[in-house]
Amino acid sequence: SSGINAEYGSSYPKNAAKGTITRLVEKCGSSPVILVSFLSYLLAVPFYYGFDGSLGLHILIAVWVGYEAVSSPALEAGGNSRAIFARAMVCCVGFIVLKVADLPLRDWWTPNCISGHFLSKICDVGQIHYTAKLLWVMKESGKNKQS
């Protein structure tokens, strides 16, 4: 094993309060969770809004896990983990709004060469940036707590 797990024993600091979903994944292992996640997207086949429902559920779970992570006492000392999480959520909401408003935006406000789909990619990059930054803060918090 490599990365944080090998170096620190877990991706969470030892004294961090683990959330509901984190405990469930640790109990079951990640393979069933990944399989259920993948298979949930097959809801798009029989249902018109199946993909939207599945994506919404995945977003809610990600927000829940993220909130539990930044609310743990182990990350309180970092100070800015909640602000980073909030920025990631703003980017997530921006992505969804711009994606849904793709065609109306093009007809109403933006030039024809710029679509909501294109603008949503900016929010995508923001989500990636802030998620990576939050993981870095969690890693540093774990390193500081274990030394």
Short mmCIF file of N, CA, C and O in Angstrom, two decimals:
data_model
loop_
_atom_site.label_atom_id
_atom_site.label_comp_id
_atom_site.label_asym_id
_atom_site.label_seq_id
_atom_site.Cartn_x
_atom_site.Cartn_y
_atom_site.Cartn_z
N SER A 1 0.84 -1.18 0.00
CA SER A 1 0.00 0.00 0.00
C SER A 1 0.88 1.24 0.00
O SER A 1 1.97 1.25 0.55
N SER A 2 0.41 2.29 -0.65
CA SER A 2 1.23 3.49 -0.73
C SER A 2 0.40 4.70 -0.33
O SER A 2 -0.77 4.62 -0.04
N GLY A 3 1.04 5.85 -0.34
CA GLY A 3 0.34 7.09 -0.08
C GLY A 3 0.08 7.31 1.40
O GLY A 3 0.81 6.86 2.27
N ILE A 4 -1.00 8.01 1.68
CA ILE A 4 -1.33 8.40 3.05
C ILE A 4 -1.56 7.18 3.92
O ILE A 4 -1.11 7.12 5.06
N ASN A 5 -2.26 6.17 3.39
CA ASN A 5 -2.56 4.99 4.21
C ASN A 5 -1.31 4.31 4.70
O ASN A 5 -1.25 3.86 5.83
N ALA A 6 -0.29 4.17 3.86
CA ALA A 6 0.94 3.51 4.28
C ALA A 6 1.72 4.38 5.25
O ALA A 6 2.28 3.89 6.22
N GLU A 7 1.75 5.69 4.98
CA GLU A 7 2.56 6.58 5.78
C GLU A 7 1.93 6.88 7.14
O GLU A 7 2.61 6.97 8.15
N TYR A 8 0.62 7.02 7.18
CA TYR A 8 -0.04 7.44 8.40
C TYR A 8 -0.99 6.40 8.98
O TYR A 8 -1.60 6.62 10.01
N GLY A 9 -1.21 5.30 8.27
CA GLY A 9 -2.08 4.26 8.77
C GLY A 9 -3.52 4.43 8.34
O GLY A 9 -4.27 3.49 8.28
N SER A 10 -3.93 5.61 8.01
CA SER A 10 -5.30 5.88 7.55
C SER A 10 -5.32 7.28 6.97
O SER A 10 -4.43 8.08 7.24
N SER A 11 -6.34 7.59 6.20
CA SER A 11 -6.43 8.93 5.64
C SER A 11 -6.97 9.92 6.66
O SER A 11 -6.98 11.11 6.43
N TYR A 12 -7.46 9.44 7.79
CA TYR A 12 -7.97 10.30 8.85
C TYR A 12 -6.99 10.29 10.01
O TYR A 12 -6.34 9.30 10.30
N PRO A 13 -6.91 11.42 10.72
CA PRO A 13 -6.11 11.41 11.95
C PRO A 13 -6.68 10.38 12.92
O PRO A 13 -7.88 10.11 12.92
N LYS A 14 -5.80 9.80 13.74
CA LYS A 14 -6.22 8.72 14.65
C LYS A 14 -7.34 9.14 15.59
O LYS A 14 -8.22 8.36 15.89
N ASN A 15 -7.32 10.38 16.04
CA ASN A 15 -8.32 10.81 17.01
C ASN A 15 -9.52 11.51 16.37
O ASN A 15 -10.33 12.09 17.05
N ALA A 16 -9.64 11.45 15.05
CA ALA A 16 -10.76 12.10 14.37
C ALA A 16 -12.03 11.27 14.55
O ALA A 16 -12.00 10.05 14.53
N ALA A 17 -13.13 11.97 14.73
CA ALA A 17 -14.43 11.30 14.80
C ALA A 17 -14.84 10.97 13.37
O ALA A 17 -14.94 11.84 12.53
N LYS A 18 -15.04 9.69 13.10
CA LYS A 18 -15.40 9.27 11.74
C LYS A 18 -16.90 9.34 11.56
O LYS A 18 -17.66 9.03 12.46
N GLY A 19 -17.31 9.75 10.37
CA GLY A 19 -18.71 9.91 10.06
C GLY A 19 -19.39 8.59 9.74
O GLY A 19 -18.76 7.54 9.62
N THR A 20 -20.69 8.68 9.60
CA THR A 20 -21.53 7.50 9.35
C THR A 20 -21.11 6.76 8.10
O THR A 20 -20.92 5.54 8.11
N ILE A 21 -20.97 7.47 7.00
CA ILE A 21 -20.64 6.83 5.73
C ILE A 21 -19.21 6.29 5.76
O ILE A 21 -18.94 5.21 5.25
N THR A 22 -18.31 7.03 6.37
CA THR A 22 -16.92 6.57 6.47
C THR A 22 -16.85 5.26 7.24
O THR A 22 -16.16 4.32 6.83
N ARG A 23 -17.58 5.15 8.34
CA ARG A 23 -17.60 3.91 9.11
C ARG A 23 -18.21 2.77 8.30
O ARG A 23 -17.73 1.63 8.34
N LEU A 24 -19.26 3.06 7.53
CA LEU A 24 -19.90 2.05 6.69
C LEU A 24 -18.94 1.53 5.62
O LEU A 24 -18.83 0.33 5.40
N VAL A 25 -18.22 2.44 4.97
CA VAL A 25 -17.25 2.04 3.94
C VAL A 25 -16.14 1.21 4.55
O VAL A 25 -15.71 0.21 3.98
N GLU A 26 -15.65 1.60 5.73
CA GLU A 26 -14.60 0.83 6.38
C GLU A 26 -15.10 -0.57 6.77
O GLU A 26 -14.35 -1.53 6.69
N LYS A 27 -16.36 -0.66 7.17
CA LYS A 27 -16.91 -1.95 7.57
C LYS A 27 -17.10 -2.87 6.37
O LYS A 27 -16.77 -4.05 6.41
N CYS A 28 -17.65 -2.33 5.28
CA CYS A 28 -17.96 -3.14 4.09
C CYS A 28 -16.78 -3.26 3.13
O CYS A 28 -16.76 -4.17 2.31
N GLY A 29 -15.86 -2.35 3.19
CA GLY A 29 -14.83 -2.28 2.18
C GLY A 29 -15.31 -1.38 1.06
O GLY A 29 -16.50 -1.13 0.90
N SER A 30 -14.40 -0.87 0.25
CA SER A 30 -14.80 0.09 -0.77
C SER A 30 -15.37 -0.57 -2.01
O SER A 30 -16.12 0.06 -2.76
N SER A 31 -15.08 -1.83 -2.27
CA SER A 31 -15.56 -2.48 -3.50
C SER A 31 -17.08 -2.49 -3.64
O SER A 31 -17.60 -2.11 -4.68
N PRO A 32 -17.86 -2.91 -2.61
CA PRO A 32 -19.32 -2.87 -2.76
C PRO A 32 -19.85 -1.45 -2.96
O PRO A 32 -20.79 -1.25 -3.72
N VAL A 33 -19.25 -0.48 -2.30
CA VAL A 33 -19.69 0.91 -2.43
C VAL A 33 -19.47 1.39 -3.86
O VAL A 33 -20.34 2.02 -4.47
N ILE A 34 -18.32 1.09 -4.41
CA ILE A 34 -18.02 1.48 -5.79
C ILE A 34 -18.96 0.78 -6.76
O ILE A 34 -19.46 1.39 -7.70
N LEU A 35 -19.24 -0.50 -6.53
CA LEU A 35 -20.14 -1.24 -7.40
C LEU A 35 -21.56 -0.66 -7.36
O LEU A 35 -22.18 -0.44 -8.41
N VAL A 36 -22.08 -0.39 -6.17
CA VAL A 36 -23.41 0.19 -6.06
C VAL A 36 -23.44 1.57 -6.71
O VAL A 36 -24.40 1.93 -7.41
N SER A 37 -22.39 2.34 -6.52
CA SER A 37 -22.31 3.66 -7.15
C SER A 37 -22.35 3.55 -8.66
O SER A 37 -23.10 4.25 -9.34
N PHE A 38 -21.57 2.65 -9.20
CA PHE A 38 -21.54 2.45 -10.65
C PHE A 38 -22.89 1.96 -11.17
O PHE A 38 -23.42 2.47 -12.15
N LEU A 39 -23.46 0.98 -10.50
CA LEU A 39 -24.73 0.41 -10.95
C LEU A 39 -25.89 1.40 -10.83
O LEU A 39 -26.86 1.30 -11.58
N SER A 40 -25.79 2.35 -9.92
CA SER A 40 -26.87 3.33 -9.76
C SER A 40 -27.05 4.17 -11.01
O SER A 40 -28.14 4.65 -11.29
N TYR A 41 -25.99 4.35 -11.77
CA TYR A 41 -26.12 5.12 -13.00
C TYR A 41 -26.91 4.37 -14.07
O TYR A 41 -27.35 4.96 -15.05
N LEU A 42 -27.12 3.08 -13.89
CA LEU A 42 -27.96 2.33 -14.81
C LEU A 42 -29.45 2.70 -14.66
O LEU A 42 -30.27 2.30 -15.47
N LEU A 43 -29.77 3.47 -13.63
CA LEU A 43 -31.13 3.98 -13.48
C LEU A 43 -31.52 4.86 -14.66
O LEU A 43 -32.71 5.09 -14.91
N ALA A 44 -30.53 5.35 -15.38
CA ALA A 44 -30.80 6.19 -16.54
C ALA A 44 -31.45 5.40 -17.68
O ALA A 44 -32.09 5.99 -18.54
N VAL A 45 -31.30 4.08 -17.67
CA VAL A 45 -31.87 3.27 -18.75
C VAL A 45 -33.39 3.17 -18.65
O VAL A 45 -34.09 3.54 -19.59
N PRO A 46 -33.96 2.73 -17.51
CA PRO A 46 -35.42 2.59 -17.48
C PRO A 46 -36.18 3.89 -17.14
O PRO A 46 -37.37 3.98 -17.38
N PHE A 47 -35.50 4.87 -16.55
CA PHE A 47 -36.19 6.08 -16.09
C PHE A 47 -35.64 7.31 -16.79
O PHE A 47 -34.42 7.48 -16.90
N TYR A 48 -36.53 8.20 -17.20
CA TYR A 48 -36.12 9.41 -17.92
C TYR A 48 -35.20 10.28 -17.05
O TYR A 48 -34.20 10.81 -17.53
N TYR A 49 -35.52 10.43 -15.78
CA TYR A 49 -34.70 11.24 -14.87
C TYR A 49 -33.84 10.37 -13.96
O TYR A 49 -33.40 10.82 -12.91
N GLY A 50 -33.58 9.14 -14.34
CA GLY A 50 -32.77 8.24 -13.52
C GLY A 50 -31.37 8.73 -13.29
O GLY A 50 -30.85 8.67 -12.17
N PHE A 51 -30.73 9.25 -14.33
CA PHE A 51 -29.37 9.76 -14.18
C PHE A 51 -29.36 10.96 -13.25
O PHE A 51 -28.49 11.08 -12.38
N ASP A 52 -30.32 11.88 -13.42
CA ASP A 52 -30.38 13.06 -12.57
C ASP A 52 -30.56 12.68 -11.10
O ASP A 52 -29.92 13.24 -10.21
N GLY A 53 -31.45 11.72 -10.85
CA GLY A 53 -31.67 11.26 -9.48
C GLY A 53 -30.43 10.61 -8.89
O GLY A 53 -30.08 10.87 -7.73
N SER A 54 -29.77 9.78 -9.68
CA SER A 54 -28.55 9.12 -9.21
C SER A 54 -27.45 10.14 -8.94
O SER A 54 -26.76 10.07 -7.92
N LEU A 55 -27.29 11.09 -9.84
CA LEU A 55 -26.27 12.12 -9.65
C LEU A 55 -26.58 12.97 -8.42
O LEU A 55 -25.68 13.28 -7.62
N GLY A 56 -27.87 13.31 -8.23
CA GLY A 56 -28.26 14.07 -7.05
C GLY A 56 -27.95 13.33 -5.76
O GLY A 56 -27.46 13.92 -4.80
N LEU A 57 -28.21 12.03 -5.75
CA LEU A 57 -27.90 11.21 -4.58
C LEU A 57 -26.39 11.19 -4.31
O LEU A 57 -25.95 11.33 -3.16
N HIS A 58 -25.60 11.04 -5.35
CA HIS A 58 -24.14 11.04 -5.18
C HIS A 58 -23.65 12.39 -4.64
O HIS A 58 -22.77 12.43 -3.78
N ILE A 59 -24.23 13.47 -5.13
CA ILE A 59 -23.83 14.80 -4.64
C ILE A 59 -24.20 14.95 -3.16
O ILE A 59 -23.39 15.44 -2.37
N LEU A 60 -25.41 14.52 -2.79
CA LEU A 60 -25.82 14.61 -1.38
C LEU A 60 -24.89 13.80 -0.47
O LEU A 60 -24.51 14.27 0.60
N ILE A 61 -24.52 12.61 -0.90
CA ILE A 61 -23.60 11.79 -0.10
C ILE A 61 -22.24 12.45 0.01
O ILE A 61 -21.64 12.49 1.09
N ALA A 62 -21.75 13.01 -1.10
CA ALA A 62 -20.44 13.69 -1.07
C ALA A 62 -20.47 14.89 -0.13
O ALA A 62 -19.52 15.13 0.63
N VAL A 63 -21.56 15.65 -0.16
CA VAL A 63 -21.69 16.81 0.74
C VAL A 63 -21.75 16.35 2.19
O VAL A 63 -21.11 16.92 3.07
N TRP A 64 -22.49 15.28 2.44
CA TRP A 64 -22.61 14.73 3.80
C TRP A 64 -21.24 14.30 4.33
O TRP A 64 -20.84 14.67 5.44
N VAL A 65 -20.53 13.53 3.54
CA VAL A 65 -19.20 13.05 3.96
C VAL A 65 -18.25 14.24 4.16
O VAL A 65 -17.50 14.29 5.14
N GLY A 66 -18.28 15.18 3.23
CA GLY A 66 -17.41 16.35 3.35
C GLY A 66 -17.72 17.17 4.58
O GLY A 66 -16.81 17.61 5.30
N TYR A 67 -19.01 17.36 4.86
CA TYR A 67 -19.39 18.12 6.05
C TYR A 67 -18.94 17.41 7.32
O TYR A 67 -18.44 18.05 8.25
N GLU A 68 -19.13 16.09 7.37
CA GLU A 68 -18.67 15.34 8.55
C GLU A 68 -17.16 15.45 8.71
O GLU A 68 -16.65 15.55 9.82
N ALA A 69 -16.44 15.45 7.59
CA ALA A 69 -14.98 15.53 7.67
C ALA A 69 -14.53 16.89 8.21
O ALA A 69 -13.69 16.95 9.09
N VAL A 70 -15.10 17.98 7.67
CA VAL A 70 -14.65 19.30 8.12
C VAL A 70 -15.19 19.66 9.49
O VAL A 70 -14.69 20.59 10.12
N SER A 71 -16.19 18.92 9.97
CA SER A 71 -16.74 19.18 11.30
C SER A 71 -16.03 18.39 12.39
O SER A 71 -16.34 18.56 13.56
N SER A 72 -15.10 17.53 12.01
CA SER A 72 -14.41 16.72 13.01
C SER A 72 -13.49 17.60 13.85
O SER A 72 -12.88 18.54 13.34
N PRO A 73 -13.37 17.30 15.13
CA PRO A 73 -12.50 18.10 16.01
C PRO A 73 -11.04 18.11 15.55
O PRO A 73 -10.33 19.07 15.78
N ALA A 74 -10.62 17.07 14.85
CA ALA A 74 -9.23 17.01 14.41
C ALA A 74 -8.92 18.08 13.38
O ALA A 74 -7.78 18.52 13.26
N LEU A 75 -9.91 18.53 12.63
CA LEU A 75 -9.67 19.56 11.61
C LEU A 75 -9.97 20.96 12.11
O LEU A 75 -9.70 21.93 11.42
N GLU A 76 -10.52 21.10 13.30
CA GLU A 76 -10.84 22.41 13.85
C GLU A 76 -9.59 23.28 13.94
O GLU A 76 -9.65 24.47 13.71
N ALA A 77 -8.46 22.68 14.28
CA ALA A 77 -7.23 23.44 14.45
C ALA A 77 -6.75 24.04 13.13
O ALA A 77 -6.12 25.08 13.11
N GLY A 78 -7.07 23.36 12.00
CA GLY A 78 -6.65 23.87 10.70
C GLY A 78 -7.29 25.21 10.38
O GLY A 78 -6.72 26.03 9.69
N GLY A 79 -8.49 25.43 10.92
CA GLY A 79 -9.13 26.72 10.80
C GLY A 79 -9.85 26.98 9.50
O GLY A 79 -10.99 27.39 9.51
N ASN A 80 -9.23 26.73 8.37
CA ASN A 80 -9.84 27.12 7.10
C ASN A 80 -10.48 25.95 6.35
O ASN A 80 -10.88 26.11 5.21
N SER A 81 -10.60 24.80 6.97
CA SER A 81 -11.17 23.66 6.26
C SER A 81 -12.64 23.89 5.91
O SER A 81 -13.10 23.51 4.84
N ARG A 82 -13.38 24.55 6.78
CA ARG A 82 -14.79 24.84 6.48
C ARG A 82 -14.92 25.85 5.34
O ARG A 82 -15.82 25.75 4.52
N ALA A 83 -14.02 26.83 5.30
CA ALA A 83 -14.05 27.81 4.21
C ALA A 83 -13.73 27.14 2.88
O ALA A 83 -14.36 27.44 1.86
N ILE A 84 -12.78 26.23 2.88
CA ILE A 84 -12.43 25.50 1.66
C ILE A 84 -13.61 24.65 1.22
O ILE A 84 -13.96 24.61 0.04
N PHE A 85 -14.24 23.97 2.17
CA PHE A 85 -15.41 23.15 1.86
C PHE A 85 -16.54 24.01 1.29
O PHE A 85 -17.19 23.63 0.31
N ALA A 86 -16.76 25.18 1.86
CA ALA A 86 -17.81 26.08 1.37
C ALA A 86 -17.52 26.52 -0.07
O ALA A 86 -18.44 26.57 -0.90
N ARG A 87 -16.27 26.80 -0.37
CA ARG A 87 -15.92 27.19 -1.74
C ARG A 87 -16.14 26.04 -2.72
O ARG A 87 -16.59 26.25 -3.85
N ALA A 88 -15.83 24.83 -2.29
CA ALA A 88 -16.08 23.66 -3.14
C ALA A 88 -17.57 23.51 -3.39
O ALA A 88 -18.00 23.18 -4.51
N MET A 89 -18.40 23.77 -2.37
CA MET A 89 -19.85 23.66 -2.54
C MET A 89 -20.38 24.75 -3.47
O MET A 89 -21.30 24.49 -4.27
N VAL A 90 -19.83 25.95 -3.39
CA VAL A 90 -20.23 27.02 -4.31
C VAL A 90 -19.92 26.61 -5.75
O VAL A 90 -20.73 26.80 -6.65
N CYS A 91 -18.75 26.02 -5.96
CA CYS A 91 -18.39 25.54 -7.31
C CYS A 91 -19.32 24.42 -7.76
O CYS A 91 -19.69 24.35 -8.93
N CYS A 92 -19.71 23.55 -6.85
CA CYS A 92 -20.63 22.46 -7.17
C CYS A 92 -21.99 23.01 -7.58
O CYS A 92 -22.56 22.60 -8.61
N VAL A 93 -22.52 23.95 -6.82
CA VAL A 93 -23.80 24.56 -7.16
C VAL A 93 -23.69 25.31 -8.48
O VAL A 93 -24.59 25.24 -9.33
N GLY A 94 -22.59 26.02 -8.68
CA GLY A 94 -22.37 26.72 -9.95
C GLY A 94 -22.36 25.77 -11.12
O GLY A 94 -22.95 26.04 -12.18
N PHE A 95 -21.71 24.62 -10.94
CA PHE A 95 -21.67 23.61 -12.00
C PHE A 95 -23.07 23.16 -12.36
O PHE A 95 -23.45 23.10 -13.53
N ILE A 96 -23.87 22.84 -11.35
CA ILE A 96 -25.23 22.33 -11.58
C ILE A 96 -26.09 23.40 -12.26
O ILE A 96 -26.78 23.12 -13.24
N VAL A 97 -26.06 24.62 -11.75
CA VAL A 97 -26.89 25.69 -12.31
C VAL A 97 -26.50 25.97 -13.76
O VAL A 97 -27.36 26.08 -14.64
N LEU A 98 -25.20 26.06 -14.03
CA LEU A 98 -24.77 26.35 -15.40
C LEU A 98 -25.07 25.20 -16.35
O LEU A 98 -25.39 25.41 -17.52
N LYS A 99 -24.98 23.98 -15.85
CA LYS A 99 -25.29 22.82 -16.68
C LYS A 99 -26.78 22.77 -17.02
O LYS A 99 -27.16 22.53 -18.16
N VAL A 100 -27.63 23.01 -16.03
CA VAL A 100 -29.08 22.98 -16.24
C VAL A 100 -29.53 24.16 -17.12
O VAL A 100 -30.41 24.03 -17.96
N ALA A 101 -28.89 25.31 -16.95
CA ALA A 101 -29.27 26.52 -17.69
C ALA A 101 -28.53 26.65 -19.02
O ALA A 101 -28.50 27.74 -19.59
N ASP A 102 -27.96 25.58 -19.51
CA ASP A 102 -27.14 25.63 -20.71
C ASP A 102 -27.84 26.30 -21.88
O ASP A 102 -27.40 27.32 -22.40
N LEU A 103 -28.95 25.77 -22.33
CA LEU A 103 -29.64 26.32 -23.50
C LEU A 103 -30.27 27.68 -23.23
O LEU A 103 -30.13 28.60 -24.05
N PRO A 104 -30.97 27.87 -22.10
CA PRO A 104 -31.54 29.21 -21.85
C PRO A 104 -30.47 30.30 -21.77
O PRO A 104 -30.68 31.41 -22.24
N LEU A 105 -29.30 29.99 -21.20
CA LEU A 105 -28.22 30.97 -21.13
C LEU A 105 -27.76 31.38 -22.51
O LEU A 105 -27.53 32.56 -22.78
N ARG A 106 -27.63 30.41 -23.38
CA ARG A 106 -27.14 30.69 -24.73
C ARG A 106 -28.15 31.56 -25.49
O ARG A 106 -27.76 32.44 -26.25
N ASP A 107 -29.42 31.32 -25.29
CA ASP A 107 -30.45 32.09 -25.98
C ASP A 107 -30.65 33.47 -25.39
O ASP A 107 -31.05 34.40 -26.08
N TRP A 108 -30.39 33.62 -24.10
CA TRP A 108 -30.76 34.84 -23.41
C TRP A 108 -29.60 35.79 -23.16
O TRP A 108 -29.68 36.98 -23.38
N TRP A 109 -28.46 35.26 -22.67
CA TRP A 109 -27.44 36.16 -22.14
C TRP A 109 -26.10 36.05 -22.83
O TRP A 109 -25.52 37.04 -23.23
N THR A 110 -25.56 34.88 -22.96
CA THR A 110 -24.19 34.72 -23.44
C THR A 110 -24.12 34.74 -24.96
O THR A 110 -25.09 34.43 -25.64
N PRO A 111 -22.96 35.09 -25.49
CA PRO A 111 -22.79 34.97 -26.94
C PRO A 111 -22.95 33.50 -27.36
O PRO A 111 -22.76 32.60 -26.55
N ASN A 112 -23.27 33.27 -28.60
CA ASN A 112 -23.50 31.91 -29.08
C ASN A 112 -22.27 31.01 -28.94
O ASN A 112 -22.39 29.81 -28.89
N CYS A 113 -21.10 31.60 -28.88
CA CYS A 113 -19.89 30.77 -28.79
C CYS A 113 -19.61 30.29 -27.37
O CYS A 113 -18.77 29.43 -27.15
N ILE A 114 -20.30 30.86 -26.37
CA ILE A 114 -20.09 30.46 -24.97
C ILE A 114 -21.39 29.85 -24.44
O ILE A 114 -22.41 30.51 -24.40
N SER A 115 -21.33 28.61 -24.04
CA SER A 115 -22.52 27.93 -23.53
C SER A 115 -22.41 27.72 -22.02
O SER A 115 -21.34 27.86 -21.44
N GLY A 116 -23.53 27.35 -21.41
CA GLY A 116 -23.50 27.00 -19.99
C GLY A 116 -22.62 25.79 -19.74
O GLY A 116 -21.97 25.68 -18.71
N HIS A 117 -22.58 24.88 -20.72
CA HIS A 117 -21.72 23.70 -20.62
C HIS A 117 -20.25 24.13 -20.51
O HIS A 117 -19.51 23.64 -19.66
N PHE A 118 -19.85 25.09 -21.34
CA PHE A 118 -18.48 25.60 -21.29
C PHE A 118 -18.21 26.28 -19.95
O PHE A 118 -17.19 26.03 -19.31
N LEU A 119 -19.13 27.15 -19.52
CA LEU A 119 -18.95 27.86 -18.26
C LEU A 119 -18.93 26.90 -17.06
O LEU A 119 -18.24 27.15 -16.07
N SER A 120 -19.67 25.79 -17.16
CA SER A 120 -19.70 24.84 -16.05
C SER A 120 -18.33 24.19 -15.86
O SER A 120 -18.01 23.73 -14.76
N LYS A 121 -17.52 24.15 -16.89
CA LYS A 121 -16.17 23.57 -16.77
C LYS A 121 -15.29 24.40 -15.85
O LYS A 121 -14.40 23.88 -15.19
N ILE A 122 -15.55 25.71 -15.81
CA ILE A 122 -14.81 26.57 -14.88
C ILE A 122 -15.12 26.15 -13.45
O ILE A 122 -14.23 26.05 -12.60
N CYS A 123 -16.39 25.89 -13.19
CA CYS A 123 -16.78 25.41 -11.86
C CYS A 123 -16.22 24.03 -11.58
O CYS A 123 -15.86 23.72 -10.44
N ASP A 124 -16.12 23.19 -12.61
CA ASP A 124 -15.50 21.87 -12.46
C ASP A 124 -14.07 22.00 -11.96
O ASP A 124 -13.64 21.30 -11.04
N VAL A 125 -13.32 22.90 -12.58
CA VAL A 125 -11.93 23.12 -12.17
C VAL A 125 -11.88 23.62 -10.73
O VAL A 125 -11.03 23.20 -9.94
N GLY A 126 -12.82 24.50 -10.36
CA GLY A 126 -12.88 24.98 -8.98
C GLY A 126 -13.15 23.85 -8.00
O GLY A 126 -12.54 23.79 -6.93
N GLN A 127 -14.06 22.94 -8.36
CA GLN A 127 -14.34 21.79 -7.48
C GLN A 127 -13.09 20.95 -7.28
O GLN A 127 -12.78 20.54 -6.17
N ILE A 128 -12.39 20.68 -8.36
CA ILE A 128 -11.16 19.87 -8.27
C ILE A 128 -10.13 20.58 -7.40
O ILE A 128 -9.50 19.97 -6.53
N HIS A 129 -9.96 21.88 -7.63
CA HIS A 129 -8.97 22.65 -6.86
C HIS A 129 -9.27 22.61 -5.37
O HIS A 129 -8.40 22.29 -4.54
N TYR A 130 -10.51 22.94 -5.00
CA TYR A 130 -10.85 23.01 -3.58
C TYR A 130 -10.92 21.64 -2.92
O TYR A 130 -10.59 21.51 -1.74
N THR A 131 -11.30 20.62 -3.66
CA THR A 131 -11.29 19.27 -3.10
C THR A 131 -9.85 18.83 -2.82
O THR A 131 -9.56 18.29 -1.76
N ALA A 132 -8.95 19.08 -3.77
CA ALA A 132 -7.54 18.74 -3.56
C ALA A 132 -6.96 19.54 -2.39
O ALA A 132 -6.22 19.00 -1.56
N LYS A 133 -7.35 20.80 -2.29
CA LYS A 133 -6.86 21.64 -1.18
C LYS A 133 -7.37 21.11 0.16
O LYS A 133 -6.62 21.06 1.14
N LEU A 134 -8.64 20.69 0.20
CA LEU A 134 -9.21 20.14 1.44
C LEU A 134 -8.51 18.83 1.82
O LEU A 134 -8.20 18.60 2.99
N LEU A 135 -8.25 17.98 0.84
CA LEU A 135 -7.53 16.74 1.13
C LEU A 135 -6.13 17.02 1.64
O LEU A 135 -5.62 16.32 2.52
N TRP A 136 -5.49 18.05 1.11
CA TRP A 136 -4.16 18.44 1.58
C TRP A 136 -4.23 18.89 3.05
O TRP A 136 -3.41 18.49 3.87
N VAL A 137 -5.24 19.70 3.39
CA VAL A 137 -5.40 20.15 4.78
C VAL A 137 -5.64 18.96 5.70
O VAL A 137 -5.08 18.88 6.79
N MET A 138 -6.46 17.99 5.25
CA MET A 138 -6.71 16.80 6.05
C MET A 138 -5.43 15.99 6.24
O MET A 138 -5.16 15.50 7.33
N LYS A 139 -4.65 15.87 5.18
CA LYS A 139 -3.39 15.13 5.28
C LYS A 139 -2.44 15.81 6.27
O LYS A 139 -1.85 15.16 7.13
N GLU A 140 -2.32 17.13 6.16
CA GLU A 140 -1.43 17.86 7.07
C GLU A 140 -1.92 17.79 8.50
O GLU A 140 -1.13 17.66 9.42
N SER A 141 -3.23 17.84 8.69
CA SER A 141 -3.79 17.72 10.03
C SER A 141 -3.48 16.35 10.62
O SER A 141 -3.13 16.25 11.79
N GLY A 142 -3.60 15.31 9.81
CA GLY A 142 -3.27 13.96 10.26
C GLY A 142 -1.80 13.82 10.61
O GLY A 142 -1.44 13.17 11.59
N LYS A 143 -0.95 14.43 9.81
CA LYS A 143 0.49 14.36 10.06
C LYS A 143 0.83 15.08 11.36
O LYS A 143 1.61 14.58 12.16
N ASN A 144 0.22 16.24 11.60
CA ASN A 144 0.49 16.99 12.83
C ASN A 144 -0.02 16.30 14.07
O ASN A 144 0.59 16.36 15.12
N LYS A 145 -1.17 15.64 13.97
CA LYS A 145 -1.76 14.96 15.12
C LYS A 145 -0.97 13.71 15.51
O LYS A 145 -0.94 13.32 16.67
N GLN A 146 -0.32 13.08 14.54
CA GLN A 146 0.38 11.81 14.82
C GLN A 146 1.81 12.03 15.26
O GLN A 146 2.45 11.12 15.73
N SER A 147 2.34 13.25 15.08
CA SER A 147 3.72 13.47 15.49
C SER A 147 3.83 13.97 16.91
O SER A 147 2.94 14.19 17.60
#
